[in-house]
PDB file of C-alpha atoms in Angstrom:
ATOM      1  CA  VAL A 134     -13.178  19.539 -13.065  1.00 73.00           C
ATOM      2  CA  GLN A 135     -10.856  16.593 -12.468  1.00 80.00           C
ATOM      3  CA  LEU A 136      -7.117  16.584 -13.053  1.00 86.00           C
ATOM      4  CA  GLN A 137      -5.297  13.408 -13.062  1.00 83.00           C
ATOM      5  CA  ALA A 138      -1.525  13.689 -12.380  1.00 86.00           C
ATOM      6  CA  SER A 139       0.806  10.750 -12.888  1.00 92.00           C
ATOM      7  CA  GLY A 140       4.373   9.858 -13.563  1.00 95.00           C
ATOM      8  CA  GLY A 141       6.120  10.523 -10.204  1.00 95.00           C
ATOM      9  CA  GLY A 142       8.573   7.998  -8.852  1.00 97.00           C
ATOM     10  CA  ALA A 143      12.098   7.479  -7.330  1.00 98.00           C
ATOM     11  CA  VAL A 144      15.156   8.097  -9.451  1.00 98.00           C
ATOM     12  CA  GLN A 145      18.829   8.698  -8.805  1.00 98.00           C
ATOM     13  CA  ALA A 146      20.378  12.019  -9.327  1.00 98.00           C
ATOM     14  CA  GLY A 147      20.854  12.840 -12.878  1.00 98.00           C
ATOM     15  CA  GLY A 148      17.851  10.685 -13.950  1.00 98.00           C
ATOM     16  CA  SER A 149      14.694  11.724 -15.690  1.00 98.00           C
ATOM     17  CA  LEU A 150      11.003  11.639 -15.057  1.00 98.00           C
ATOM     18  CA  ARG A 151       7.965  12.661 -17.187  1.00 98.00           C
ATOM     19  CA  LEU A 152       4.949  13.840 -15.271  1.00 97.00           C
ATOM     20  CA  SER A 153       1.582  13.974 -17.015  1.00 96.00           C
ATOM     21  CA  CYS A 154      -1.636  15.680 -16.047  1.00 95.00           C
ATOM     22  CA  ASP A 155      -4.915  14.774 -17.853  1.00 91.00           C
ATOM     23  CA  ALA A 156      -7.001  17.918 -18.042  1.00 88.00           C
ATOM     24  CA  SER A 157      -9.075  16.566 -20.920  1.00 84.00           C
ATOM     25  CA  SER A 158     -12.224  16.925 -18.927  1.00 83.00           C
ATOM     26  CA  LEU A 159     -12.076  20.665 -19.122  1.00 83.00           C
ATOM     27  CA  LEU A 160     -15.033  22.318 -20.702  1.00 83.00           C
ATOM     28  CA  PHE A 161     -13.190  25.545 -21.117  1.00 83.00           C
ATOM     29  CA  SER A 162      -9.954  26.654 -22.821  1.00 82.00           C
ATOM     30  CA  PRO A 163      -7.566  27.464 -19.842  1.00 86.00           C
ATOM     31  CA  ASN A 164      -5.681  30.729 -19.859  1.00 90.00           C
ATOM     32  CA  PHE A 165      -3.070  29.190 -17.402  1.00 94.00           C
ATOM     33  CA  MET A 166      -1.924  25.611 -16.740  1.00 95.00           C
ATOM     34  CA  GLY A 167       1.053  24.864 -14.487  1.00 97.00           C
ATOM     35  CA  TRP A 168       3.114  22.629 -12.446  1.00 98.00           C
ATOM     36  CA  TYR A 169       3.861  23.325  -8.747  1.00 97.00           C
ATOM     37  CA  ARG A 170       5.703  21.538  -6.181  1.00 98.00           C
ATOM     38  CA  GLN A 171       5.951  21.277  -2.459  1.00 98.00           C
ATOM     39  CA  ALA A 172       8.921  19.883  -0.532  1.00 97.00           C
ATOM     40  CA  PRO A 173       8.661  18.832   3.108  1.00 92.00           C
ATOM     41  CA  GLY A 174       8.523  21.870   5.342  1.00 95.00           C
ATOM     42  CA  LYS A 175       8.347  24.348   2.454  1.00 96.00           C
ATOM     43  CA  GLU A 176       5.793  26.396   0.653  1.00 97.00           C
ATOM     44  CA  ARG A 177       4.382  25.334  -2.678  1.00 97.00           C
ATOM     45  CA  GLU A 178       6.105  26.931  -5.488  1.00 98.00           C
ATOM     46  CA  LEU A 179       5.618  27.225  -9.215  1.00 98.00           C
ATOM     47  CA  VAL A 180       7.757  25.043 -11.347  1.00 98.00           C
ATOM     48  CA  ALA A 181       6.589  25.838 -14.832  1.00 98.00           C
ATOM     49  CA  SER A 182       3.507  27.186 -16.548  1.00 97.00           C
ATOM     50  CA  VAL A 183       1.873  27.704 -19.886  1.00 96.00           C
ATOM     51  CA  THR A 184      -0.359  30.661 -20.552  1.00 94.00           C
ATOM     52  CA  ARG A 185      -2.643  31.380 -23.438  1.00 86.00           C
ATOM     53  CA  GLY A 186      -0.583  31.830 -26.645  1.00 83.00           C
ATOM     54  CA  ASP A 187       1.709  29.108 -25.587  1.00 88.00           C
ATOM     55  CA  ILE A 188       3.840  31.459 -23.396  1.00 94.00           C
ATOM     56  CA  MET A 189       5.982  29.270 -21.181  1.00 95.00           C
ATOM     57  CA  ASN A 190       7.369  30.283 -17.890  1.00 97.00           C
ATOM     58  CA  TYR A 191       9.936  28.457 -15.673  1.00 98.00           C
ATOM     59  CA  ALA A 192      11.280  28.803 -12.318  1.00 98.00           C
ATOM     60  CA  GLU A 193      14.983  29.465 -12.222  1.00 98.00           C
ATOM     61  CA  PHE A 194      15.686  26.039 -10.876  1.00 98.00           C
ATOM     62  CA  ALA A 195      13.825  24.535 -13.705  1.00 98.00           C
ATOM     63  CA  LYS A 196      15.350  26.380 -16.656  1.00 98.00           C
ATOM     64  CA  GLY A 197      17.454  24.184 -18.883  1.00 97.00           C
ATOM     65  CA  ARG A 198      16.334  21.017 -17.133  1.00 98.00           C
ATOM     66  CA  PHE A 199      12.596  20.926 -17.236  1.00 98.00           C
ATOM     67  CA  THR A 200      10.199  21.241 -20.233  1.00 98.00           C
ATOM     68  CA  ILE A 201       6.452  21.873 -19.928  1.00 97.00           C
ATOM     69  CA  SER A 202       4.139  21.042 -22.775  1.00 95.00           C
ATOM     70  CA  VAL A 203       0.441  20.815 -23.436  1.00 92.00           C
ATOM     71  CA  ASP A 204      -1.090  18.897 -26.250  1.00 88.00           C
ATOM     72  CA  VAL A 205      -4.410  19.568 -28.127  1.00 81.00           C
ATOM     73  CA  LYS A 206      -6.440  17.411 -25.680  1.00 83.00           C
ATOM     74  CA  ASN A 207      -5.295  19.492 -22.692  1.00 85.00           C
ATOM     75  CA  LYS A 208      -2.866  16.827 -21.545  1.00 91.00           C
ATOM     76  CA  MET A 209      -0.038  18.603 -19.812  1.00 94.00           C
ATOM     77  CA  HIS A 210       3.424  17.133 -19.374  1.00 96.00           C
ATOM     78  CA  LEU A 211       6.564  18.048 -17.438  1.00 98.00           C
ATOM     79  CA  GLN A 212       9.729  16.420 -18.724  1.00 98.00           C
ATOM     80  CA  MET A 213      12.361  16.550 -16.047  1.00 98.00           C
ATOM     81  CA  ASN A 214      15.923  15.911 -16.806  1.00 98.00           C
ATOM     82  CA  SER A 215      19.086  16.042 -14.749  1.00 98.00           C
ATOM     83  CA  LEU A 216      17.143  15.635 -11.583  1.00 98.00           C
ATOM     84  CA  LYS A 217      18.792  16.718  -8.308  1.00 98.00           C
ATOM     85  CA  PRO A 218      17.957  15.554  -4.743  1.00 97.00           C
ATOM     86  CA  GLU A 219      16.581  19.040  -4.153  1.00 97.00           C
ATOM     87  CA  ASP A 220      13.875  18.281  -6.759  1.00 98.00           C
ATOM     88  CA  THR A 221      12.351  15.931  -4.364  1.00 98.00           C
ATOM     89  CA  ALA A 222       8.825  17.031  -3.616  1.00 98.00           C
ATOM     90  CA  VAL A 223       5.186  16.472  -4.293  1.00 97.00           C
ATOM     91  CA  TYR A 224       4.391  17.788  -7.700  1.00 97.00           C
ATOM     92  CA  TYR A 225       0.882  19.138  -8.556  1.00 96.00           C
ATOM     93  CA  CYS A 226      -0.814  20.265 -11.697  1.00 96.00           C
ATOM     94  CA  ALA A 227      -3.051  23.172 -11.749  1.00 96.00           C
ATOM     95  CA  VAL A 228      -5.426  25.032 -14.089  1.00 95.00           C
ATOM     96  CA  GLN A 229      -6.699  28.433 -13.652  1.00 93.00           C
ATOM     97  CA  ASP A 230     -10.413  28.888 -13.446  1.00 90.00           C
ATOM     98  CA  PRO A 231     -11.394  31.389 -16.016  1.00 87.00           C
ATOM     99  CA  PHE A 232     -14.643  32.089 -14.380  1.00 89.00           C
ATOM    100  CA  GLU A 233     -13.556  32.794 -10.844  1.00 87.00           C
ATOM    101  CA  LYS A 234     -10.678  35.059 -10.269  1.00 86.00           C
ATOM    102  CA  GLY A 235      -7.900  33.534  -8.106  1.00 89.00           C
ATOM    103  CA  HIS A 236      -9.337  30.113  -8.205  1.00 91.00           C
ATOM    104  CA  TYR A 237      -7.408  27.124  -9.478  1.00 93.00           C
ATOM    105  CA  TYR A 238      -8.377  23.524 -10.017  1.00 93.00           C
ATOM    106  CA  TRP A 239      -5.671  21.149  -8.461  1.00 94.00           C
ATOM    107  CA  GLY A 240      -4.800  17.662  -9.283  1.00 91.00           C
ATOM    108  CA  ARG A 241      -3.682  15.196  -6.711  1.00 90.00           C
ATOM    109  CA  GLY A 242       0.013  15.364  -6.132  1.00 92.00           C
ATOM    110  CA  THR A 243       2.493  12.887  -7.459  1.00 95.00           C
ATOM    111  CA  GLN A 244       5.717  12.171  -5.409  1.00 97.00           C
ATOM    112  CA  VAL A 245       9.078  12.611  -7.022  1.00 98.00           C
ATOM    113  CA  THR A 246      12.050  11.468  -4.988  1.00 98.00           C
ATOM    114  CA  VAL A 247      15.645  11.882  -6.231  1.00 98.00           C
ATOM    115  CA  SER A 248      18.355  10.134  -4.324  1.00 97.00           C
ATOM    116  CA  SER A 249      21.961  11.104  -4.402  1.00 95.00           C
TER     117      SER A 249
END
């Protein structure tokens, strides 16, 4: 399984970015797809996720600013608006492996840098 993440970049505070994760190579229907991020010196944290039935979940810091979506070809997106310097991190997409409990497939990270 290969996940291709893209869309990161450098923006000023208040700007927007749209991240994309191509999971079209999946041969299974995922129960969980999500975006995580890791800032320097911090642990990786969940940003937003979609579970089977299109149930979306957002971290508190993402509510009202970020929107996760998945299209029919398993391409996942994260629209990020009103970005803040504290959103600076490497963002990763992940898909839960339905055949191995606790195992996730991860895409390469994409850097998001927000300047003040």
